[in-house]
PDB file of C-alpha atoms in Angstrom:
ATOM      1  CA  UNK A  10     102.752  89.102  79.412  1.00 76.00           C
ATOM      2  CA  UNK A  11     106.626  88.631  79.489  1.00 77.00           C
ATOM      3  CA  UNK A  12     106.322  87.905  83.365  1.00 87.00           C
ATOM      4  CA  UNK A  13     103.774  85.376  82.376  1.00 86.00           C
ATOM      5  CA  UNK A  14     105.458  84.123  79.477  1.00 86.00           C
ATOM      6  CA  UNK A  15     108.924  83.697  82.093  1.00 87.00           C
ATOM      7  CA  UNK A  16     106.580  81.534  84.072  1.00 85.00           C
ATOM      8  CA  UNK A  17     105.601  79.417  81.476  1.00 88.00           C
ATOM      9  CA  UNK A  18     109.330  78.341  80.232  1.00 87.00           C
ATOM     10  CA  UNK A  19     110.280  78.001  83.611  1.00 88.00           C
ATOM     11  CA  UNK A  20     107.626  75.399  84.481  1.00 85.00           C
ATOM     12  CA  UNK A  21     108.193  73.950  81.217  1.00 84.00           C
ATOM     13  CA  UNK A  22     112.214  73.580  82.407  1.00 84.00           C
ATOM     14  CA  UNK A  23     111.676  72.387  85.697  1.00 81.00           C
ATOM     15  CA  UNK A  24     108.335  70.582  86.246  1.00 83.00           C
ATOM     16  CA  UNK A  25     108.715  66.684  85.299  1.00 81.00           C
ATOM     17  CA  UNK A  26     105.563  66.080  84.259  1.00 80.00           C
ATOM     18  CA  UNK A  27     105.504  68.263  81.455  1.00 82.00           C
ATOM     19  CA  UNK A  28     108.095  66.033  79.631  1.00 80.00           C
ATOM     20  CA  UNK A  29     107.087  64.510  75.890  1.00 79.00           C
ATOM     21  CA  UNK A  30     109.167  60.932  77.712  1.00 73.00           C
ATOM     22  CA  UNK A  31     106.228  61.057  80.170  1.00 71.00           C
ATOM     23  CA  UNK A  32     103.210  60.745  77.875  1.00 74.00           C
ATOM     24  CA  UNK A  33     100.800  58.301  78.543  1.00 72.00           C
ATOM     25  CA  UNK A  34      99.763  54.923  76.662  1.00 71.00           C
ATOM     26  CA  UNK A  35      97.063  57.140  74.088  1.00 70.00           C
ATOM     27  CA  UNK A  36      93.448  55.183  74.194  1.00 72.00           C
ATOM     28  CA  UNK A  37      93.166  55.718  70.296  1.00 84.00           C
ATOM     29  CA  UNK A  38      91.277  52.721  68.910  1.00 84.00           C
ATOM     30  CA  UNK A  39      91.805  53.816  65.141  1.00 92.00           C
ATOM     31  CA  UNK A  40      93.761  51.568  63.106  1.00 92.00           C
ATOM     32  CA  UNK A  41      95.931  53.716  60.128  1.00 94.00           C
ATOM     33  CA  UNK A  42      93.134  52.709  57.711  1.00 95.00           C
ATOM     34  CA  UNK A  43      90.635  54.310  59.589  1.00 95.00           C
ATOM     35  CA  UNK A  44      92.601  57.684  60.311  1.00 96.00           C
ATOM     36  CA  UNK A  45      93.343  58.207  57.047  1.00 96.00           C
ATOM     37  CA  UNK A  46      89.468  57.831  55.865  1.00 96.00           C
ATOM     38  CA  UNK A  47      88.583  60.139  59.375  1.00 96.00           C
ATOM     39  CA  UNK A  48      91.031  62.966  58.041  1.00 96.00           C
ATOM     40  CA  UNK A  49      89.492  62.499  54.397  1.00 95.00           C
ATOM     41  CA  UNK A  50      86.052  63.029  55.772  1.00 94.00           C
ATOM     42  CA  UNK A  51      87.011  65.969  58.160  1.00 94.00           C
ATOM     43  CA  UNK A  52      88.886  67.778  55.428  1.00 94.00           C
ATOM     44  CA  UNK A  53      87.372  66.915  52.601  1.00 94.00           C
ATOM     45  CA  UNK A  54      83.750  65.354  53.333  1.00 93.00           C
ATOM     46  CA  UNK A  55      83.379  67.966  55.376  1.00 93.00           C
ATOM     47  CA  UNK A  56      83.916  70.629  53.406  1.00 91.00           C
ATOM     48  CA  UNK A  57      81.752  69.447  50.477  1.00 92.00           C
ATOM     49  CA  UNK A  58      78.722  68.536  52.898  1.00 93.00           C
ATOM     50  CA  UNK A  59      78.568  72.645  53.961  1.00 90.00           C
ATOM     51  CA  UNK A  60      79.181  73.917  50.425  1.00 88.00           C
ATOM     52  CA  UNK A  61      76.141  71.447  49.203  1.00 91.00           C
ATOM     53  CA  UNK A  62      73.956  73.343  51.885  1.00 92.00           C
ATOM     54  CA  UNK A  63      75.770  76.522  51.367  1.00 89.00           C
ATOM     55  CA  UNK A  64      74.243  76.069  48.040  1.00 87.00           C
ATOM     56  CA  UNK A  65      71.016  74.785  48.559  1.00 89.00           C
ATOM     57  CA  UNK A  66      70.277  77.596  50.793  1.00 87.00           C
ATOM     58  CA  UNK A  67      70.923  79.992  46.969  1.00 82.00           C
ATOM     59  CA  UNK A  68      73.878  81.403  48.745  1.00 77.00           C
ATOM     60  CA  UNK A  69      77.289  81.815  46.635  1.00 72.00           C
ATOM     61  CA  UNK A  70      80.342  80.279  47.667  1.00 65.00           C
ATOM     62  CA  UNK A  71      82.599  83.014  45.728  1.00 68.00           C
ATOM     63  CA  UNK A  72      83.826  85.813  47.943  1.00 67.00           C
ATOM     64  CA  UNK A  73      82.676  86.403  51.505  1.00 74.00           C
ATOM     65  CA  UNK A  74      79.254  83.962  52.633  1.00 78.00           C
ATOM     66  CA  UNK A  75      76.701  85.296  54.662  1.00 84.00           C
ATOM     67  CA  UNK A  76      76.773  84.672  58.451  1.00 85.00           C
ATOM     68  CA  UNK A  77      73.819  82.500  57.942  1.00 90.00           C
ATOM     69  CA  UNK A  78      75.308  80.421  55.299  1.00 90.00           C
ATOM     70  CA  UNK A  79      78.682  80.590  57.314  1.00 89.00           C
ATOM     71  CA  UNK A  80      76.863  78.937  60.457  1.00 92.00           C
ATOM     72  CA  UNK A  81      75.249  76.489  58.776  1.00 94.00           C
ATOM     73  CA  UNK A  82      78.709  75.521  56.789  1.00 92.00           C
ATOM     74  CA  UNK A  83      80.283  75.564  59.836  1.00 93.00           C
ATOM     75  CA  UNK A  84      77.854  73.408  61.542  1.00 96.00           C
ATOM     76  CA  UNK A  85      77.227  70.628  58.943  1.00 96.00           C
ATOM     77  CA  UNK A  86      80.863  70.407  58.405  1.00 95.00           C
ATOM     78  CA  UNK A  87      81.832  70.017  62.261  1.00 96.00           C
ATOM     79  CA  UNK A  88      79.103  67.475  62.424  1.00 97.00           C
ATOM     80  CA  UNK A  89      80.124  65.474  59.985  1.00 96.00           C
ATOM     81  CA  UNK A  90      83.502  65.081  61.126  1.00 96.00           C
ATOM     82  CA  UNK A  91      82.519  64.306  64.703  1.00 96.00           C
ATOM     83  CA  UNK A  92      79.556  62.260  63.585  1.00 96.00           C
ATOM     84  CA  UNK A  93      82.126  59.882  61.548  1.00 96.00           C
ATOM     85  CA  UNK A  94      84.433  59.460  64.331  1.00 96.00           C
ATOM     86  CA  UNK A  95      82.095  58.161  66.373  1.00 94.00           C
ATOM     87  CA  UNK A  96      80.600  55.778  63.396  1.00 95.00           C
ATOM     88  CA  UNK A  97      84.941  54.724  63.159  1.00 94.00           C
ATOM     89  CA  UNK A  98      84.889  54.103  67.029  1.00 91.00           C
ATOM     90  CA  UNK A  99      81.889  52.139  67.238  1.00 89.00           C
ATOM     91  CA  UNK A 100      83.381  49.854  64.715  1.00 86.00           C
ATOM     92  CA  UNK A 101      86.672  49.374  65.685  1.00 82.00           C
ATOM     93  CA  UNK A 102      85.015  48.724  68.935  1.00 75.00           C
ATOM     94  CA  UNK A 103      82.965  45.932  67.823  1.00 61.00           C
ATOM     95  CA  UNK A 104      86.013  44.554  66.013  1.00 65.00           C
ATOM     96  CA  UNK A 105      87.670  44.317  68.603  1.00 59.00           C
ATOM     97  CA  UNK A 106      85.049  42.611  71.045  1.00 48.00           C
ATOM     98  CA  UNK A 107      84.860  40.383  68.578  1.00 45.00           C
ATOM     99  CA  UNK A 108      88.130  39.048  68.955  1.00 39.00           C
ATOM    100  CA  UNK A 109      88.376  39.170  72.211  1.00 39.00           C
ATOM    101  CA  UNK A 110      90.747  42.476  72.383  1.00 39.00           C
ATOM    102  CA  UNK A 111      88.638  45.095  74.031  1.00 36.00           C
ATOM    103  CA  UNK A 112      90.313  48.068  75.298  1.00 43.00           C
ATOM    104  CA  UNK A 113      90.867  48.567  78.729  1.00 41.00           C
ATOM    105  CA  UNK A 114      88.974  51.669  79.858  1.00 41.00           C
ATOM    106  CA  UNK A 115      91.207  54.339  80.531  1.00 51.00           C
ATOM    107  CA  UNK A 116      92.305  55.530  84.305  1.00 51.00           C
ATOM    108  CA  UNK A 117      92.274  59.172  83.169  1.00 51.00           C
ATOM    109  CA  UNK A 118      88.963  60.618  83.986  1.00 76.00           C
ATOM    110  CA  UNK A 119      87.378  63.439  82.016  1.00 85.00           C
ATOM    111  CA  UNK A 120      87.250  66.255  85.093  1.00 90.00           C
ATOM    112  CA  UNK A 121      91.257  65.283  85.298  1.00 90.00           C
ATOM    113  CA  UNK A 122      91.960  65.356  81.481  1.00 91.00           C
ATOM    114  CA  UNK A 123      90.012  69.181  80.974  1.00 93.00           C
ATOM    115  CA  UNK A 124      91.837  70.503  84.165  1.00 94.00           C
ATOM    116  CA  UNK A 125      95.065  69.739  82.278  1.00 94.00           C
ATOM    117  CA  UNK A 126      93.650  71.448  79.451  1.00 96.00           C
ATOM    118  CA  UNK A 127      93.263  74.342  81.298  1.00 97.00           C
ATOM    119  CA  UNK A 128      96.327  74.384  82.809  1.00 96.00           C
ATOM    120  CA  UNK A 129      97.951  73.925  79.544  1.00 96.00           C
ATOM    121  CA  UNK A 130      96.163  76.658  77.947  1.00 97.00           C
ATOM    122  CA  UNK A 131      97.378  79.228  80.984  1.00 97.00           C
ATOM    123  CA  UNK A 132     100.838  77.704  80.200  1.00 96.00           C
ATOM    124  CA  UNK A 133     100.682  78.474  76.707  1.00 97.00           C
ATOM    125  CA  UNK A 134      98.937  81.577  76.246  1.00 96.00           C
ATOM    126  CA  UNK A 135     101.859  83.767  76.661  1.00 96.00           C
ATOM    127  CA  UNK A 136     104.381  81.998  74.454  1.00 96.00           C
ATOM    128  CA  UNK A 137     101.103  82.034  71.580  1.00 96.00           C
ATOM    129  CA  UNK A 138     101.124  85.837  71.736  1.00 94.00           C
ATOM    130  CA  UNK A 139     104.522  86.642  72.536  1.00 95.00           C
ATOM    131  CA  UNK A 140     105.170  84.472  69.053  1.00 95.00           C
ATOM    132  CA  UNK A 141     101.751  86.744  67.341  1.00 92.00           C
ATOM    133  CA  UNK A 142     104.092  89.742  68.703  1.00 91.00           C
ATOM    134  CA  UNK A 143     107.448  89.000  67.473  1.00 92.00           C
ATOM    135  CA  UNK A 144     105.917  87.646  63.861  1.00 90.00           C
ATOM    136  CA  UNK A 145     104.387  91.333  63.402  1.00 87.00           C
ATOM    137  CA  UNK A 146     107.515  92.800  64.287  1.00 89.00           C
ATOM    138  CA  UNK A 147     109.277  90.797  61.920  1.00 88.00           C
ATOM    139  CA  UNK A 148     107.197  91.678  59.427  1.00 85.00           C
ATOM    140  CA  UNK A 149     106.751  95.427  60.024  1.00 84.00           C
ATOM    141  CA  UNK A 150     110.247  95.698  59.593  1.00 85.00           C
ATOM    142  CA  UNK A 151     110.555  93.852  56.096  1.00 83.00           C
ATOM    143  CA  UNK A 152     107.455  95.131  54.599  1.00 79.00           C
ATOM    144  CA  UNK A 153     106.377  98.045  56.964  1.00 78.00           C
ATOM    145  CA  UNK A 154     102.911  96.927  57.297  1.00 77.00           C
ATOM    146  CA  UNK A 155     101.614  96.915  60.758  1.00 77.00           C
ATOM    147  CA  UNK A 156      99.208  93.326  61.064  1.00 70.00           C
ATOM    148  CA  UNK A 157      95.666  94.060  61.533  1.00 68.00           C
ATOM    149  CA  UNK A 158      94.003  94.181  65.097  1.00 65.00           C
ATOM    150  CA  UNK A 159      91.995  91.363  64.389  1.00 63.00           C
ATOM    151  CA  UNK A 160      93.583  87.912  62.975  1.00 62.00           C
ATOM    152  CA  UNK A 161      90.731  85.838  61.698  1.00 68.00           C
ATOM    153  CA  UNK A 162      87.698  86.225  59.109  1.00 70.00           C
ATOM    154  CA  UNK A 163      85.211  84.785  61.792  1.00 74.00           C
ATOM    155  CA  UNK A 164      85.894  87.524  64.210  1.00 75.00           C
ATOM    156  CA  UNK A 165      84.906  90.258  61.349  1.00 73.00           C
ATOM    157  CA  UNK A 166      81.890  88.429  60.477  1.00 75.00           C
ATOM    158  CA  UNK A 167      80.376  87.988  64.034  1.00 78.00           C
ATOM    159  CA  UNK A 168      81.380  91.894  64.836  1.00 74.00           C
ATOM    160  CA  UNK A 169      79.369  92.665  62.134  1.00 75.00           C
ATOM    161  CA  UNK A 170      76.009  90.684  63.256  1.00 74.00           C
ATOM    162  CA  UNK A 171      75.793  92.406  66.373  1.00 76.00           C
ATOM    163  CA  UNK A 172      73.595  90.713  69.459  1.00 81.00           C
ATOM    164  CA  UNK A 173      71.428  88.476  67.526  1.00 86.00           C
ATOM    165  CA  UNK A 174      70.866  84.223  67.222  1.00 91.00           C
ATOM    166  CA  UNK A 175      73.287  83.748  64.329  1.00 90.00           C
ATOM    167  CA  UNK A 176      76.303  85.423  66.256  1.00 89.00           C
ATOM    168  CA  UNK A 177      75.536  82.687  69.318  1.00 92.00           C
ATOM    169  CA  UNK A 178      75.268  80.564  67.011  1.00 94.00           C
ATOM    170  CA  UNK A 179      79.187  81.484  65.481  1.00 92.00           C
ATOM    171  CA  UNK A 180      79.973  81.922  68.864  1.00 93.00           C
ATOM    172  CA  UNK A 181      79.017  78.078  69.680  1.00 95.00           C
ATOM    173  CA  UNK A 182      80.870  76.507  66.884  1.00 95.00           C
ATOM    174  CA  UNK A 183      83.993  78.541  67.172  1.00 94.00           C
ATOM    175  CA  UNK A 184      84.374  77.599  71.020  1.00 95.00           C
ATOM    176  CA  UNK A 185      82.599  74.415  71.006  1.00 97.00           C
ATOM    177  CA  UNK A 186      81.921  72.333  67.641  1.00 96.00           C
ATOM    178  CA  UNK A 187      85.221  73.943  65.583  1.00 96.00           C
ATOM    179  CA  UNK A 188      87.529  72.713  68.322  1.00 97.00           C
ATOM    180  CA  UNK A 189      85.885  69.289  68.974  1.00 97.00           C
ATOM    181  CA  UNK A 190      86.348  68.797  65.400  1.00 97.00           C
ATOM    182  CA  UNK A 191      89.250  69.928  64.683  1.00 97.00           C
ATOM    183  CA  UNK A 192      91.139  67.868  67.810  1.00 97.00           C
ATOM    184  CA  UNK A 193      89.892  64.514  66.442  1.00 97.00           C
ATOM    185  CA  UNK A 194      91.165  65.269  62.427  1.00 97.00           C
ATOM    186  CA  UNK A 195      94.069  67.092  63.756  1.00 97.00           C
ATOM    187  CA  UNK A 196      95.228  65.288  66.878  1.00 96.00           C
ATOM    188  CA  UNK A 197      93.303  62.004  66.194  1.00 96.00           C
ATOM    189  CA  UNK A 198      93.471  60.981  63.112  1.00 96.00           C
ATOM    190  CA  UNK A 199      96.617  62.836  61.851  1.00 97.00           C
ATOM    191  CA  UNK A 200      98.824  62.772  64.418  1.00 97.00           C
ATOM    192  CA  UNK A 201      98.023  59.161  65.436  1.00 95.00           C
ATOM    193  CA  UNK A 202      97.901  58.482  62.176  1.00 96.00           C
ATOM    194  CA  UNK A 203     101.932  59.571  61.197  1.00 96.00           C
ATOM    195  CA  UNK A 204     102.767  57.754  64.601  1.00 95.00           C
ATOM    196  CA  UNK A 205     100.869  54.330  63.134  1.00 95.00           C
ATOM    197  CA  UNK A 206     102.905  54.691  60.340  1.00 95.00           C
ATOM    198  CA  UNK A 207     106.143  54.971  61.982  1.00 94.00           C
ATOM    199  CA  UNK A 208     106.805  58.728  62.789  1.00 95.00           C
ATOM    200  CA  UNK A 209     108.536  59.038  66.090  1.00 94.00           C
ATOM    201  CA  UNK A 210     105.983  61.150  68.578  1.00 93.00           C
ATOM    202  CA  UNK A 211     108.034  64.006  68.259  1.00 94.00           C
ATOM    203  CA  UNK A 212     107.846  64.152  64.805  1.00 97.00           C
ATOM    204  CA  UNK A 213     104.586  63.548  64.575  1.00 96.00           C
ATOM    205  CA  UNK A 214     103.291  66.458  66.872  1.00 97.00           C
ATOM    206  CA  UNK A 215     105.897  69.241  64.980  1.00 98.00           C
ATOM    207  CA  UNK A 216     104.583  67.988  61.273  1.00 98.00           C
ATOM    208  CA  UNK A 217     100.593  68.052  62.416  1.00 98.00           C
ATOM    209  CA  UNK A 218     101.191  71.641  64.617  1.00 98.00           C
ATOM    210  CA  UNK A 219     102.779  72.982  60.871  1.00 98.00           C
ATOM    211  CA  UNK A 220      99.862  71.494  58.931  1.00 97.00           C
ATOM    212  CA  UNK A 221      97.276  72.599  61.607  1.00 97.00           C
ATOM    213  CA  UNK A 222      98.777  76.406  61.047  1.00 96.00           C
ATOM    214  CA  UNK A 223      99.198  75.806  57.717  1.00 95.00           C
ATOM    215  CA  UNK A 224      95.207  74.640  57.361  1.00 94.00           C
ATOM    216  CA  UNK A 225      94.612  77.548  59.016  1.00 90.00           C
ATOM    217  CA  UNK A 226      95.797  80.377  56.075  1.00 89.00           C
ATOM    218  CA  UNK A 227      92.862  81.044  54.594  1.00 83.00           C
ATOM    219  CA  UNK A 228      91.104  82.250  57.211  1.00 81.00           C
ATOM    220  CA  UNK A 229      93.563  84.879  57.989  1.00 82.00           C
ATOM    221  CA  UNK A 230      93.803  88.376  56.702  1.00 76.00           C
ATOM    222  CA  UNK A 231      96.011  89.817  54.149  1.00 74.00           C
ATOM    223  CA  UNK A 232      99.184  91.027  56.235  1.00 77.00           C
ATOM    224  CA  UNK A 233      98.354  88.681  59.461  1.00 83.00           C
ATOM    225  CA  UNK A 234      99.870  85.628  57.800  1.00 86.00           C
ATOM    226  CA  UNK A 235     103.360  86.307  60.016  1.00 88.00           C
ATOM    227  CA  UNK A 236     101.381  87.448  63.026  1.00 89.00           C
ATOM    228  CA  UNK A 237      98.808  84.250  63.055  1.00 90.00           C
ATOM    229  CA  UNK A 238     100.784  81.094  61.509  1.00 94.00           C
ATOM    230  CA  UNK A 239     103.822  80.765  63.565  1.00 95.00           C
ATOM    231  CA  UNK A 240     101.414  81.336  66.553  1.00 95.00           C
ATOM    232  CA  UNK A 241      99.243  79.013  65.843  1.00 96.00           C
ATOM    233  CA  UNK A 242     102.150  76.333  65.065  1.00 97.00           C
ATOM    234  CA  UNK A 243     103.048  76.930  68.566  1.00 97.00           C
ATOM    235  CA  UNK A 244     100.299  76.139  70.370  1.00 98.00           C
ATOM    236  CA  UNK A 245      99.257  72.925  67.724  1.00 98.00           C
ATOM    237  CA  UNK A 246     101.885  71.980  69.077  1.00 97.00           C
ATOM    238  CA  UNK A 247     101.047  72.211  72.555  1.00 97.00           C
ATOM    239  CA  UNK A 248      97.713  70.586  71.983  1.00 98.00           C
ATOM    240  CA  UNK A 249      99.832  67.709  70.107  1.00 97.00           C
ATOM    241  CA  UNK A 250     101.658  67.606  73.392  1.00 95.00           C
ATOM    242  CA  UNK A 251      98.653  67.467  75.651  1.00 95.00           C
ATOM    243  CA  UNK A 252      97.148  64.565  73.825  1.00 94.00           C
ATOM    244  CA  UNK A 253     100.268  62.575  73.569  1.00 93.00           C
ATOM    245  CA  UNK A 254     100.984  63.276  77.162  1.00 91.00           C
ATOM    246  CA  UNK A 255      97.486  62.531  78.783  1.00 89.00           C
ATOM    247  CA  UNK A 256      96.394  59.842  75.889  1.00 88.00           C
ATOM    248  CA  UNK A 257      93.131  61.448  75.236  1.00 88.00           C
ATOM    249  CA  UNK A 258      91.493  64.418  73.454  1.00 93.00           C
ATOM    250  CA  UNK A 259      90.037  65.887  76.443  1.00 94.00           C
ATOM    251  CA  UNK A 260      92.715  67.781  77.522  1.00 95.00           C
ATOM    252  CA  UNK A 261      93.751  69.020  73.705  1.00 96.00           C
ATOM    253  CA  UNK A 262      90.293  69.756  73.423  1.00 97.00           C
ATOM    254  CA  UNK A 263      89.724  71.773  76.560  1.00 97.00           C
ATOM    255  CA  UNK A 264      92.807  74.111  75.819  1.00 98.00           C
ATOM    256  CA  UNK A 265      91.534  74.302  72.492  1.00 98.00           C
ATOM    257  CA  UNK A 266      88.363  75.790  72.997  1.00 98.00           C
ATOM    258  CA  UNK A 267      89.672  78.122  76.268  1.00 98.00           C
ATOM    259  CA  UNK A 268      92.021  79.043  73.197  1.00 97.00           C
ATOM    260  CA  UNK A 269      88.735  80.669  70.749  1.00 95.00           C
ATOM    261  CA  UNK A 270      86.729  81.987  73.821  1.00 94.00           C
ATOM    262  CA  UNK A 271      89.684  83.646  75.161  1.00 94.00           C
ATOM    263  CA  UNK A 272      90.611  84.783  71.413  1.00 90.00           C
ATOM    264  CA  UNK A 273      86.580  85.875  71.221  1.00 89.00           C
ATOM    265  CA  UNK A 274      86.687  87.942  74.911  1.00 88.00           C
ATOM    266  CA  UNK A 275      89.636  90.031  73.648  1.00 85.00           C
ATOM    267  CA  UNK A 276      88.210  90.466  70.379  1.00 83.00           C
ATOM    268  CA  UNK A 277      84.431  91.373  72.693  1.00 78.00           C
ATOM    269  CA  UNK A 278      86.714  93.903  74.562  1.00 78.00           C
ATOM    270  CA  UNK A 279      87.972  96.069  71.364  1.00 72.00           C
ATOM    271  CA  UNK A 280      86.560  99.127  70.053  1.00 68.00           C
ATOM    272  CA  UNK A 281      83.927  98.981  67.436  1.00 62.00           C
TER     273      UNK A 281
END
């Protein structure tokens, strides 16, 4: 992992490309109004949309859900978000035909834009966990507490189902839907959003990686917080970087979900 991690910062030294000065013109066609009501919807909408079903299915939102309840939650509220950023495009869209400023359809295709998400997750896989390592030995040596094998809720839950439709179904979201979501609230409308209203790029990426790790607290177990959060701040920012760099949320996107299926092969691999 060190060897690979070496590999990473060296190509992140020496390779051009992979310079925040080189990003690309981004092809978001959200004004600021409209990113602010997309991250309202993802965050908030979102969330109310799975607890209504959540509830309507006579399930109880205090403690733990079931898995059933969790899919479904998980589902509705990944839908939503993705379902009103697509209502958001279409308008700004039409807006724009209508006075004459359509956007130019953009060179990067989307086999090139989820090869560079691949190559940015093998980039940044190593300096994810070598952060995950050097977080638990921080914190073993403060508090003594070793961080638990596994670092989020989801992971528990689907161990627990075993080989059945509802673990697929987890399984789906967490590589597929969670990701796709998550890269237009976080990436889209956040970090375009902070740019729109005058946050240099930089800036931008560093304060929506620290609310993307941040978002992400929750969802992590007692004694993981150290472990989990400053990893995940790392590679939010990477994603921020891919979709500044390539203007699109393709390659964030692809890196993101390699990210959760690589997270969810490791996790496949452990011991029961």
């Amino acid at each position: 992992m060190w060897a690979w991690a070496g590999v990473s910062m060296a190509l992140l030294w020496k390779v051009k490309w992979l310079r925040l000065a080189n990003a690309s013109q981004h092809q978001w066609r959200l004004n600021t109004n409209q990113c602010a009501l997309l991250a309202v919807c993802g965050i908030l909408l979102s969330g109310i949309v799975g607890a209504l079903l959540v509830r309507a299915m006579g399930a109880s939102t205090d403690g733990s859900l079931p898995p059933i309840a969790l899919l479904v939650a998980l589902v509705a509220g990944s839908l939503t978000t993705i379902v009103t950023f697509q209502l958001l495009r279409y308008f700004s869209r039409a807006n724009k035909a209508n006075t004459g400023h359509v956007q130019i359809t953009p060179s990067n295709t989307l086999i090139k834009n989820i090869f560079i998400g691949a190559v940015g997750f093998l980039i940044v896989w190593p300096l994810v966990q070598i952060t995950s390592l050097l977080g638990g030995a921080i914190q073993f040596q403060f508090t003594g507490m070793p961080a638990p094998t596994v670092g989020h809720q989801f992971l528990e839950t689907i161990r627990e189902q075993g080989n059945n439709p509802v673990t697929w179904g987890l399984v789906f979201t967490i590589v597929f839907l969670g990701p796709l979501a998550e890269e237009i609230i976080w990436r889209g409308a956040i970090q375009q959003g902070l740019k729109q209203i005058g946050m240099p790029r930089a800036g931008a990426i560093v304060v929506t990686a620290a609310m993307f790790a941040l978002f992400h607290w929750g969802a992590v177990p007692e004694y993981c917080h150290a472990v989990a959060v400053p990893a995940l701040a790392v590679f939010g920012f990477a994603l921020g970087f891919l979709m500044e760099r390539t203007g699109l949320l393709w390659s964030s996107f692809t890196a993101h979900a390699l990210f959760n299926c690589a997270n969810l092969f490791l996790f496949s691999m452990l011991p029961s």
